[in-house]
Coordinates of N, CA and C in Angstrom, one line a residue:
X25 N 0.8 -1.2 0.0 CA 0.0 0.0 0.0 C 0.9 1.2 0.0
X26 N 0.4 2.3 -0.7 CA 1.2 3.5 -0.8 C 0.7 4.5 0.2
X27 N 1.6 5.3 0.7 CA 1.2 6.3 1.8 C 0.9 7.6 1.1
X28 N -0.3 7.7 0.6 CA -0.7 8.9 -0.1 C -1.6 9.8 0.8
X29 N -1.5 11.1 0.6 CA -2.4 12.0 1.4 C -3.7 12.1 0.8
X30 N -3.9 11.7 -0.5 CA -5.1 11.8 -1.2 C -5.6 13.3 -1.5
X31 N -4.7 14.3 -1.1 CA -5.0 15.6 -1.4 C -3.7 16.4 -1.5
X32 N -3.8 17.5 -2.2 CA -2.6 18.4 -2.4 C -3.2 19.8 -2.5
X33 N -2.5 20.8 -1.9 CA -3.0 22.2 -1.8 C -1.8 23.1 -2.2
X34 N -2.2 24.2 -3.0 CA -1.2 25.2 -3.2 C -1.9 26.6 -3.0
X35 N -1.3 27.7 -3.3 CA -2.0 29.0 -3.1 C -3.2 29.3 -3.9
X36 N -3.5 28.5 -5.0 CA -4.6 28.7 -5.8 C -5.7 27.6 -5.7
X37 N -5.3 26.4 -5.5 CA -6.2 25.2 -5.7 C -6.0 24.2 -4.6
X38 N -7.1 23.4 -4.4 CA -7.0 22.2 -3.7 C -7.4 21.0 -4.6
X39 N -6.6 20.0 -4.6 CA -6.9 18.8 -5.4 C -7.1 17.6 -4.5
X40 N -8.1 16.8 -4.8 CA -8.5 15.7 -3.9 C -8.7 14.5 -4.8
X41 N -8.1 13.4 -4.5 CA -8.3 12.1 -5.3 C -9.7 11.6 -4.9
X42 N -10.6 11.5 -5.9 CA -12.0 11.1 -5.6 C -12.3 9.7 -5.9
X43 N -11.6 9.1 -6.8 CA -11.8 7.7 -7.3 C -10.6 6.9 -7.2
X44 N -10.1 6.7 -6.0 CA -8.8 6.0 -5.8 C -9.0 4.5 -5.9
X45 N -10.2 4.0 -6.0 CA -10.4 2.5 -6.0 C -10.9 2.0 -7.4
X46 N -10.3 2.6 -8.4 CA -10.6 2.0 -9.7 C -11.0 3.0 -10.8
X47 N -11.3 4.3 -10.5 CA -11.8 5.2 -11.5 C -10.7 6.0 -12.1
X48 N -9.7 6.4 -11.3 CA -8.6 7.2 -11.9 C -8.9 8.7 -12.1
X49 N -9.6 9.3 -11.1 CA -9.9 10.7 -11.2 C -9.6 11.5 -10.0
X50 N -9.4 12.8 -10.1 CA -9.3 13.7 -9.0 C -10.0 15.0 -9.3
X51 N -10.3 15.7 -8.2 CA -11.1 16.9 -8.3 C -10.1 18.1 -8.0
X52 N -10.3 19.2 -8.7 CA -9.5 20.4 -8.5 C -10.5 21.5 -8.3
X53 N -10.4 22.2 -7.1 CA -11.2 23.3 -6.8 C -10.4 24.5 -6.5
X54 N -10.8 25.7 -6.9 CA -10.2 27.0 -6.5 C -10.3 27.1 -5.0
X55 N -9.3 27.7 -4.3 CA -9.4 27.8 -2.9 C -10.5 28.7 -2.4
X56 N -11.0 29.6 -3.3 CA -12.1 30.5 -2.9 C -13.4 29.9 -3.1
X57 N -13.5 28.7 -3.5 CA -14.8 27.9 -3.7 C -15.3 27.6 -2.3
X58 N -16.6 28.0 -2.0 CA -17.2 27.8 -0.8 C -18.5 27.0 -1.0
X59 N -19.0 26.4 0.0 CA -20.3 25.7 -0.1 C -20.1 24.3 -0.6
X60 N -21.3 23.7 -0.8 CA -21.3 22.3 -1.2 C -20.8 22.1 -2.7
X61 N -20.2 21.0 -2.9 CA -19.7 20.6 -4.2 C -20.8 19.9 -5.0
X62 N -21.1 20.3 -6.2 CA -22.1 19.6 -7.1 C -21.7 18.2 -7.3
X63 N -22.6 17.3 -7.5 CA -22.4 15.9 -7.8 C -21.7 15.8 -9.2
X64 N -22.0 16.7 -10.1 CA -21.5 16.6 -11.5 C -20.3 17.5 -11.7
X65 N -19.5 17.8 -10.6 CA -18.4 18.7 -10.7 C -17.4 18.1 -11.7
X66 N -16.8 18.9 -12.6 CA -15.8 18.4 -13.5 C -14.6 17.8 -12.8
X67 N -14.0 16.7 -13.3 CA -12.9 16.0 -12.7 C -11.7 16.0 -13.7
X68 N -10.5 15.8 -13.1 CA -9.4 15.5 -14.0 C -9.3 14.0 -14.1
X69 N -9.6 13.4 -15.2 CA -9.9 12.0 -15.4 C -9.2 11.4 -16.6
X70 N -7.9 11.3 -16.7 CA -7.3 10.8 -17.8 C -6.6 9.5 -17.6
X71 N -6.5 9.0 -16.4 CA -5.8 7.7 -16.1 C -6.8 6.6 -16.4
X72 N -6.2 5.4 -16.7 CA -7.0 4.2 -17.0 C -7.3 3.4 -15.7
X73 N -6.6 3.8 -14.6 CA -6.8 3.0 -13.4 C -6.7 4.0 -12.2
X74 N -6.8 3.6 -11.0 CA -6.8 4.4 -9.8 C -5.6 5.4 -9.7
X75 N -5.9 6.6 -9.4 CA -4.9 7.6 -9.1 C -4.4 7.3 -7.7
X76 N -3.1 7.2 -7.5 CA -2.5 6.9 -6.2 C -1.9 8.1 -5.5
X77 N -1.4 9.1 -6.3 CA -0.8 10.3 -5.7 C -0.9 11.4 -6.6
X78 N -0.9 12.6 -6.0 CA -1.0 13.9 -6.8 C 0.0 14.9 -6.1
X79 N 0.6 15.8 -6.9 CA 1.4 16.8 -6.3 C 1.5 18.0 -7.2
X80 N 1.2 19.2 -6.5 CA 1.3 20.5 -7.3 C 2.8 20.8 -7.5
X81 N 3.1 21.4 -8.6 CA 4.4 21.9 -8.9 C 4.7 23.2 -8.0
X82 N 5.8 23.2 -7.3 CA 6.1 24.3 -6.5 C 6.5 25.6 -7.2
X83 N 6.7 25.5 -8.5 CA 7.1 26.7 -9.3 C 6.0 27.2 -10.2
X84 N 4.9 26.5 -10.3 CA 3.8 26.9 -11.2 C 2.5 26.4 -10.5
X85 N 1.7 27.3 -10.0 CA 0.5 26.9 -9.3 C -0.6 26.3 -10.2
X86 N -0.4 26.3 -11.5 CA -1.4 25.7 -12.4 C -1.0 24.3 -12.9
X87 N 0.1 23.8 -12.4 CA 0.6 22.5 -12.9 C 0.6 21.5 -11.8
X88 N 0.0 20.3 -12.0 CA -0.1 19.2 -11.1 C 0.3 17.9 -11.7
X89 N 1.0 17.1 -11.0 CA 1.4 15.7 -11.5 C 0.5 14.7 -10.8
X90 N 0.2 13.6 -11.5 CA -0.5 12.5 -10.9 C 0.2 11.2 -11.3
X91 N 0.2 10.2 -10.3 CA 0.7 8.9 -10.5 C -0.4 7.9 -10.3
X92 N -0.4 6.8 -11.1 CA -1.6 5.9 -11.1 C -1.2 4.4 -11.2
X93 N -2.2 3.6 -10.9 CA -2.0 2.1 -11.1 C -1.9 1.7 -12.5
X94 N -2.2 2.7 -13.4 CA -2.0 2.3 -14.9 C -0.5 2.5 -15.3
X95 N 0.4 2.6 -14.3 CA 1.9 2.7 -14.6 C 2.3 4.0 -15.2
X96 N 1.5 5.0 -15.2 CA 1.9 6.2 -15.8 C 1.9 7.4 -14.8
X97 N 2.6 8.4 -15.2 CA 2.6 9.7 -14.6 C 2.1 10.7 -15.6
X98 N 1.2 11.6 -15.2 CA 0.7 12.6 -16.1 C 0.8 14.0 -15.5
X99 N 1.1 14.9 -16.3 CA 1.3 16.3 -15.9 C 0.1 17.1 -16.5
X100 N -0.6 17.8 -15.7 CA -1.9 18.5 -16.0 C -1.7 20.0 -15.9
X101 N -2.3 20.8 -16.8 CA -2.3 22.2 -16.6 C -3.7 22.6 -16.3
X102 N -3.9 23.3 -15.2 CA -5.2 23.7 -14.7 C -5.3 25.2 -15.0
X103 N -6.4 25.7 -15.7 CA -6.6 27.1 -16.0 C -6.8 27.9 -14.7
X104 N -6.5 29.2 -14.7 CA -6.5 30.0 -13.5 C -7.8 29.9 -12.8
X105 N -9.0 29.9 -13.4 CA -10.3 29.9 -12.7 C -10.7 28.5 -12.3
X106 N -9.9 27.5 -12.6 CA -10.2 26.1 -12.3 C -10.8 25.4 -13.6
X107 N -11.1 24.2 -13.5 CA -11.7 23.5 -14.7 C -13.2 23.6 -14.7
X108 N -13.7 23.8 -15.9 CA -15.1 24.0 -16.1 C -15.8 22.7 -16.8
X109 N -14.9 21.9 -17.3 CA -15.4 20.6 -17.9 C -14.4 19.5 -17.6
X110 N -14.8 18.3 -17.5 CA -13.9 17.2 -17.2 C -12.7 17.2 -18.1
X111 N -11.5 17.1 -17.5 CA -10.2 17.2 -18.2 C -9.7 15.8 -18.4
X112 N -9.6 15.4 -19.7 CA -9.1 14.0 -19.9 C -7.7 14.0 -20.6
X113 N -7.3 15.1 -21.2 CA -6.1 15.2 -21.9 C -5.0 15.9 -21.1
X114 N -4.0 15.1 -20.7 CA -2.9 15.7 -20.0 C -1.9 16.5 -20.9
X115 N -1.1 17.3 -20.3 CA -0.1 18.1 -21.1 C 1.1 17.2 -21.4
X116 N 1.4 16.3 -20.5 CA 2.6 15.4 -20.7 C 2.2 14.0 -20.1
X117 N 2.6 13.0 -20.8 CA 2.5 11.6 -20.3 C 3.9 11.0 -20.1
X118 N 4.2 10.5 -18.9 CA 5.5 10.0 -18.7 C 5.3 8.5 -18.4
X119 N 5.8 7.6 -19.3 CA 5.6 6.2 -19.2 C 7.0 5.5 -19.1
X120 N 7.3 4.9 -18.0 CA 8.5 4.1 -17.9 C 8.4 3.0 -16.9
X121 N 7.5 3.2 -15.9 CA 7.3 2.2 -14.9 C 6.6 0.9 -15.4
X122 N 7.0 -0.2 -14.9 CA 6.4 -1.5 -15.2 C 5.2 -1.9 -14.3
X123 N 5.1 -1.2 -13.2 CA 4.1 -1.4 -12.2 C 3.5 0.0 -11.8
X124 N 2.5 -0.1 -10.9 CA 1.8 1.2 -10.5 C 2.8 2.2 -10.0
X125 N 2.4 3.5 -10.2 CA 3.2 4.6 -9.7 C 2.5 5.1 -8.4
X126 N 3.2 4.9 -7.3 CA 2.5 5.2 -6.0 C 2.9 6.5 -5.4
X127 N 4.0 7.2 -6.0 CA 4.4 8.5 -5.4 C 5.0 9.4 -6.5
X128 N 4.6 10.6 -6.4 CA 5.1 11.7 -7.3 C 5.5 12.8 -6.4
X129 N 6.7 13.4 -6.7 CA 7.1 14.6 -5.9 C 8.0 15.5 -6.8
X130 N 7.7 16.8 -6.7 CA 8.5 17.8 -7.4 C 9.7 18.2 -6.6
X131 N 10.8 18.5 -7.3 CA 12.0 19.0 -6.6 C 11.6 20.4 -6.1
X132 N 12.0 20.7 -4.9 CA 11.6 22.0 -4.3 C 12.3 23.2 -4.9
X133 N 13.5 23.0 -5.5 CA 14.2 24.2 -6.0 C 14.6 24.1 -7.5
X134 N 14.8 22.9 -8.0 CA 15.1 22.7 -9.4 C 13.8 22.8 -10.3
X135 N 13.8 23.6 -11.2 CA 12.7 23.9 -12.0 C 12.3 22.7 -12.9
X136 N 11.0 22.3 -12.8 CA 10.5 21.2 -13.7 C 11.1 19.8 -13.5
X137 N 11.6 19.5 -12.3 CA 12.2 18.2 -12.0 C 11.2 17.5 -11.1
X138 N 10.8 16.3 -11.6 CA 9.8 15.5 -10.9 C 10.3 14.1 -10.6
X139 N 10.0 13.6 -9.5 CA 10.4 12.2 -9.1 C 9.1 11.3 -9.1
X140 N 9.3 10.1 -9.6 CA 8.2 9.1 -9.5 C 8.7 7.8 -9.0
X141 N 8.0 7.2 -8.1 CA 8.4 5.9 -7.5 C 7.3 4.9 -7.8
X142 N 7.7 3.7 -8.2 CA 6.7 2.7 -8.6 C 6.8 1.4 -7.8
X143 N 5.8 0.6 -8.0 CA 5.8 -0.7 -7.5 C 6.8 -1.7 -8.1
X144 N 7.4 -1.2 -9.2 CA 8.5 -2.0 -9.8 C 9.8 -1.8 -9.1
X145 N 9.8 -1.1 -7.9 CA 11.0 -0.8 -7.1 C 11.9 0.1 -7.9
X146 N 11.4 1.0 -8.7 CA 12.3 1.9 -9.5 C 11.8 3.4 -9.2
X147 N 12.8 4.2 -9.2 CA 12.6 5.7 -9.0 C 13.1 6.3 -10.3
X148 N 12.2 7.2 -10.9 CA 12.6 7.9 -12.1 C 12.7 9.4 -11.7
X149 N 13.7 10.1 -12.3 CA 13.8 11.5 -12.2 C 13.5 12.1 -13.6
X150 N 12.5 12.9 -13.7 CA 12.0 13.4 -14.9 C 12.3 14.9 -15.1
X151 N 12.8 15.3 -16.3 CA 12.9 16.7 -16.6 C 11.7 17.1 -17.5
X152 N 10.7 17.6 -16.9 CA 9.5 17.9 -17.7 C 9.4 19.4 -18.1

């Protein structure tokens, strides 16, 4: 089992994994969103299996990475106002793991450097 927080927050957005048990989606809301969330809220839904981890880029508040049981890492660009329709096309697809990707983490000071760790016991450092 992976030790995921199931959510990630930055100065603009909060992202929450909503379908970790087989759907492969997560929700992104602007921080100023208040009140109840609609049932048909648009999702970030491009993975073919459960999303296991998400992480906002520390250098760009509109970029988030996701790792999934489908063995891929995806980079997503979120518009300033948030998403208004379900987002299924990622900006970048990173495929190298042979098993699920359970952890993604951005380098805190090196621009566009992402780490992914998978169930194949491999760690990849990506320059995205």
